[in-house]
Amino acid sequence: MTTAVLLKQVSRHFGLIKALDNIDLEVGPGEFFAMLGPSGSGKTTCLRLIAGFEQPTSGRIEIFGEGVEGVPPYRRNVNTVFQDYALFPHMNVLENVCYPLMLKKLDKATQRREAEAALELVKLGGYGGRRPGELSGGQRQRVALARAIINKPKVLLLDEPLGALDLKLREQMQEELKALQKTLGITFIFVTHDQGEALSMADRIAVFDQGRVMQVGTPEEIYRRPQSRFVADFVGSSNVMAPAFVERIVGEKRWASLRPEAVRVSAAGGAAAALTGTVVAKSYLGSTTRLAIDLDGTRIHAAVPSGDNVPAEGARVSLEFDRDALHLMENEG
Ligand code: ATP
């Protein structure tokens, strides 16, 4: 199988800062791939290396099997959608979308036909005559998308594409972006620091931290089987349990993660429950309520269905969970 984008032992240093530190990545053709990580973890640098706006300090990058060292961005068969959309304010929507074809010196009729088709794809048919200033944030985002796909790139790079939108619109655009990717069948690589967005949209996710790739996997693998404390903590809101505590429960001295929704809580006092604690905080989240429970100094969070049976702050409670839900990670140290 060919690989759409391959990074082999790629580093990018800025003086003493290791923005990327010896990373390996493989993105398949037609994949919707997310690069997820906290601010400063190296995601954007990685995207810019693939786009060709930056050069690696060391390592090799291939796009569809060809090394791209020294190949400028416009000759890479990739296109980028920037977070600020980078539209030309003095041009109307149609002219903005036509721009890449104008650079290629295609005839005017073809430019117009292709631009109109691209605008239809992003559900902006009929908006060609407007200026970017006359559009909403979501509409501007779609114009940027139309302009990026008009050249039919093999790989579309998206840098926090939904970052500027409010929550409702974000959710709508997440669905639309996924649908658009399916229709086009091209590889999408998008950068986000929003774990919910990565989990809901991506086929696979690479989790970045401090210039390194900590784990690559499907959303389910990343969420349910994190390989490190960092991934468990960053993706979702896991209970990360220390080795001494885990040893008490399962007899192995390893770090472990436990998702709050896997914890069952009941009033203390039943049969010799293994774990008993005190509810120290309670937050109502709509369909679930989040409890912070203190077990002799270890804090465990549980997400329980909201309702009358939720214990009050200060209540003594028993905790239970299936052994399978406790995911063992690295050894102590
Ligand atoms: P964010 O989500 O905040 O955009 P990021 O994960 O995309 O963060 P990068 O922008 O890739 O992170 O930055 C990684 C590190 O490299 C940071 O410490 C950043 O300050 C540094 N860095 C990035 N570009 C440059 C540059 N041109 N010169 C110096 N340092 C840089």
XYZ file of C-alpha atoms and ligand atoms in Angstrom:
364
model
C 0.000 0.000 0.000
C 1.307 3.444 -0.778
C 1.500 5.895 2.044
C 0.060 9.368 1.541
C 2.420 11.116 3.938
C 5.448 9.580 5.601
C 7.734 11.192 8.167
C 10.897 9.299 9.079
C 12.870 10.411 12.101
C 11.965 14.015 11.491
C 13.254 16.764 13.761
C 12.819 20.518 13.581
C 14.830 22.598 15.997
C 14.665 26.358 16.477
C 17.934 27.103 18.262
C 17.666 25.188 21.528
C 13.917 24.536 21.142
C 13.093 21.082 19.856
C 9.742 21.864 18.204
C 9.817 18.338 16.779
C 12.112 15.691 18.140
C 12.701 12.632 15.966
C 9.151 11.731 15.031
C 7.822 8.954 12.796
C 4.369 9.151 11.245
C 2.552 7.336 8.480
C -0.753 8.604 7.080
C -2.689 6.428 4.648
C -4.413 7.546 1.425
C -7.945 8.778 2.097
C -7.406 8.879 5.848
C -8.865 11.553 8.113
C -5.885 11.992 10.415
C -5.739 14.250 13.485
C -2.667 15.696 15.135
C -3.716 16.390 18.704
C -1.755 17.958 21.529
C -1.467 20.869 23.921
C -0.232 24.289 22.877
C 3.428 24.228 21.887
C 3.606 20.452 21.399
C 4.730 20.726 17.764
C 1.553 20.020 15.774
C 1.642 23.153 13.644
C 5.347 22.749 12.984
C 4.624 19.222 11.760
C 1.877 20.478 9.448
C 4.124 23.229 8.100
C 6.849 20.697 7.344
C 4.406 18.603 5.314
C 3.124 21.717 3.540
C 6.683 22.828 2.763
C 6.632 26.140 4.668
C 9.354 24.791 6.972
C 12.291 22.471 6.337
C 13.229 19.681 8.750
C 16.492 19.965 10.650
C 16.911 16.246 9.982
C 14.877 13.292 8.727
C 12.899 12.536 5.604
C 9.401 13.441 4.427
C 7.653 11.628 1.575
C 4.349 12.472 -0.061
C 2.891 9.580 -2.035
C 6.239 7.838 -2.086
C 8.365 10.788 -3.205
C 10.864 12.643 -1.084
C 9.939 16.337 -0.915
C 13.228 17.808 0.197
C 13.631 21.157 -1.536
C 10.188 20.945 -3.199
C 8.345 24.264 -2.659
C 4.793 24.283 -1.187
C 3.023 24.980 -4.496
C 4.571 21.915 -6.128
C 3.707 19.434 -3.360
C 0.181 18.364 -4.273
C -0.960 19.433 -0.839
C -3.019 22.426 0.168
C -3.489 24.166 3.485
C -6.508 25.729 5.156
C -5.279 28.205 7.751
C -7.046 28.990 10.981
C -7.605 32.625 9.984
C -8.783 31.493 6.511
C -6.453 34.016 4.776
C -9.124 35.203 2.318
C -8.540 38.291 0.172
C -10.947 40.927 1.545
C -11.082 42.997 -1.655
C -12.116 40.029 -3.833
C -15.541 38.482 -3.830
C -16.133 34.838 -2.922
C -15.954 33.578 -6.505
C -12.706 35.452 -7.178
C -11.213 34.114 -3.945
C -12.040 30.546 -4.917
C -10.842 31.063 -8.515
C -7.504 32.445 -7.356
C -5.477 29.205 -7.469
C -6.775 28.528 -11.012
C -5.955 32.073 -12.063
C -2.352 31.441 -10.985
C -2.404 28.358 -13.191
C -3.675 30.592 -16.029
C -6.715 28.448 -16.788
C -9.279 30.134 -19.055
C -11.950 32.251 -17.383
C -14.897 29.957 -18.191
C -13.171 26.906 -16.697
C -12.177 28.912 -13.616
C -15.755 29.971 -13.084
C -17.213 26.521 -13.636
C -14.777 24.859 -11.236
C -15.225 27.557 -8.594
C -18.987 27.269 -8.748
C -18.736 23.495 -8.370
C -16.420 23.872 -5.368
C -18.825 26.376 -3.786
C -21.705 23.937 -4.301
C -19.672 21.250 -2.504
C -19.280 23.442 0.562
C -22.928 24.494 0.381
C -22.250 28.058 -0.705
C -23.836 27.977 -4.153
C -25.162 31.462 -4.928
C -22.748 33.301 -2.598
C -20.136 34.005 -5.286
C -20.809 37.752 -5.475
C -20.350 38.500 -1.780
C -17.223 39.845 -0.150
C -15.673 37.909 2.768
C -16.652 40.793 5.076
C -20.316 40.081 4.307
C -20.128 36.456 5.479
C -20.393 34.720 8.835
C -17.400 32.906 10.350
C -18.709 29.528 9.234
C -19.275 30.775 5.695
C -15.772 32.261 5.498
C -14.437 28.905 6.634
C -16.286 27.218 3.784
C -14.866 29.675 1.245
C -11.379 28.832 2.487
C -12.197 25.142 2.084
C -13.548 25.634 -1.436
C -10.394 27.503 -2.411
C -8.227 24.767 -0.919
C -9.929 21.905 -2.751
C -10.289 23.566 -6.137
C -6.822 22.431 -7.183
C -7.768 18.862 -6.261
C -4.831 18.316 -3.920
C -4.082 14.762 -2.844
C -3.636 15.908 0.738
C -5.507 18.677 2.513
C -3.860 20.136 5.608
C -6.100 21.929 8.073
C -4.664 24.003 10.914
C -7.255 24.288 13.711
C -9.873 24.784 10.983
C -12.760 25.218 13.393
C -10.899 27.135 16.084
C -12.594 30.455 15.414
C -16.158 29.134 15.419
C -18.608 28.959 18.297
C -19.569 25.578 19.724
C -22.796 25.002 17.791
C -21.248 25.917 14.465
C -18.175 23.875 15.278
C -20.268 20.763 15.739
C -22.107 21.388 12.489
C -18.872 22.013 10.594
C -17.319 18.860 12.094
C -20.032 16.798 10.445
C -19.741 18.713 7.194
C -15.977 18.396 7.060
C -16.254 14.656 7.526
C -18.886 14.418 4.798
C -16.750 16.549 2.475
C -13.734 14.334 3.072
C -15.797 11.247 2.205
C -17.084 12.857 -1.001
C -13.629 13.959 -2.113
C -11.857 10.800 -0.943
C -8.613 12.694 -0.319
C -6.346 12.567 2.716
C -7.174 15.135 5.401
C -4.621 15.935 8.095
C -5.890 18.328 10.704
C -4.370 19.948 13.731
C -6.394 20.458 16.869
C -5.915 20.863 20.597
C -9.523 19.809 21.165
C -9.657 16.138 22.090
C -13.426 15.899 21.549
C -12.984 17.131 17.999
C -10.182 14.660 17.294
C -12.102 11.744 18.779
C -15.289 12.490 16.886
C -13.794 13.249 13.473
C -10.592 11.328 12.921
C -9.952 7.831 11.613
C -6.669 7.924 13.521
C -5.061 10.330 15.932
C -1.438 11.141 16.729
C -1.074 12.601 20.225
C 1.804 15.083 20.510
C 3.648 16.265 23.599
C 6.802 18.388 23.730
C 7.791 17.711 20.147
C 7.254 13.985 20.356
C 4.503 11.643 19.189
C 3.277 9.867 22.293
C 0.790 7.494 20.652
C -0.916 6.883 17.313
C -4.184 5.000 17.104
C -7.886 4.997 16.370
C -10.013 7.221 18.609
C -11.122 4.161 20.520
C -7.562 2.897 21.070
C -6.409 6.301 22.224
C -9.364 6.732 24.545
C -9.611 3.249 25.974
C -6.039 2.060 25.861
C -3.757 5.033 26.459
C -0.117 3.937 26.689
C 1.043 6.673 29.010
C -0.084 8.939 31.801
C 0.133 11.889 29.480
C -2.274 10.419 26.894
C -4.677 9.162 29.571
C -4.772 12.591 31.130
C -4.957 14.640 27.944
C -7.554 12.600 26.084
C -10.780 12.559 28.036
C -10.578 13.009 31.765
C -9.242 9.779 33.133
C -8.400 8.873 36.675
C -4.675 8.265 36.544
C -3.797 6.016 39.450
C -0.404 5.706 41.083
C 1.392 2.317 41.209
C 1.078 1.894 44.981
C -2.670 2.325 44.786
C -3.032 0.032 41.757
C -1.011 -2.631 43.547
C -3.550 -2.601 46.365
C -6.390 -3.263 43.939
C -4.930 -5.631 41.352
C -1.589 -6.701 42.759
C 0.528 -5.121 40.024
C 2.707 -2.099 40.657
C 1.892 -0.145 37.497
C 0.323 3.177 36.580
C -3.299 2.695 35.513
C -6.119 4.739 34.053
C -9.795 4.433 34.797
C -12.476 6.385 32.934
C -14.906 8.203 35.264
C -17.887 6.674 33.462
C -16.622 3.178 34.373
C -16.875 3.875 38.114
C -20.074 2.733 39.859
C -20.974 4.476 43.066
C -23.349 3.274 45.773
C -24.067 4.151 49.390
C -21.370 2.687 51.612
C -22.115 -0.074 54.020
C -22.976 -2.996 51.757
C -20.948 -6.192 51.809
C -17.254 -5.733 52.462
C -16.712 -3.337 49.584
C -13.078 -3.107 48.607
C -13.097 0.634 48.128
C -14.867 3.154 50.313
C -14.515 6.900 50.200
C -16.117 10.274 50.774
C -17.722 12.508 48.153
C -15.803 15.783 48.296
C -17.238 17.601 45.256
C -20.171 17.258 42.946
C -20.812 18.967 39.577
C -24.008 18.668 37.618
C -23.276 18.222 33.887
C -26.768 17.587 32.531
C -27.289 13.903 31.830
C -24.386 12.957 34.122
C -23.097 14.220 37.420
C -19.393 14.256 38.152
C -18.302 13.257 41.626
C -14.892 13.701 43.173
C -14.360 11.006 45.763
C -11.536 10.872 48.282
C -10.207 7.407 49.125
C -7.656 7.859 51.877
C -5.873 10.603 49.978
C -6.400 9.259 46.446
C -8.866 11.319 44.423
C -11.160 9.385 42.049
C -13.662 10.972 39.683
C -16.863 9.193 38.756
C -19.415 10.222 36.122
C -22.766 8.849 37.218
C -26.219 9.247 35.668
C -27.924 12.344 37.088
C -30.999 11.751 39.198
C -32.274 11.343 42.712
C -29.812 8.615 43.648
C -26.695 10.689 43.281
C -24.978 10.868 46.682
C -24.583 14.231 48.368
C -21.312 15.952 49.168
C -19.888 14.467 52.355
C -21.592 11.073 51.852
C -19.630 7.859 52.414
C -19.752 5.725 49.263
C -18.529 2.401 47.887
C -16.833 2.279 44.504
C -16.881 -0.562 42.042
C -15.655 -1.059 38.497
C -14.990 -3.980 36.199
C -11.414 -5.181 36.213
C -11.357 -4.692 32.413
C -12.047 -0.998 32.851
C -8.802 -0.532 34.759
C -6.241 -0.037 32.033
C -2.660 -0.746 33.108
C -0.001 1.536 31.630
C 3.708 1.991 32.211
C 5.665 0.634 35.179
C 6.526 2.700 38.166
C 9.307 5.219 37.568
P -0.387 25.688 19.203
O -1.519 24.744 19.452
O -0.223 26.703 20.309
O -0.363 26.271 17.841
P 1.584 23.694 18.425
O 1.459 22.366 19.051
O 1.087 23.851 17.058
O 0.956 24.802 19.376
P 4.103 24.633 17.403
O 3.549 25.915 16.857
O 4.438 23.581 16.424
O 3.137 24.040 18.505
O 5.385 24.993 18.263
C 6.218 24.026 18.882
C 7.362 24.735 19.610
O 8.235 25.326 18.678
C 6.908 25.838 20.543
O 7.726 25.831 21.679
C 7.149 27.099 19.721
O 7.367 28.195 20.553
C 8.363 26.712 18.907
N 8.394 27.403 17.605
C 7.526 27.240 16.589
N 7.855 28.000 15.522
C 8.970 28.676 15.881
C 9.825 29.633 15.221
N 9.582 30.036 13.972
N 10.882 30.099 15.912
C 11.142 29.692 17.176
N 10.391 28.800 17.844
C 9.330 28.295 17.218
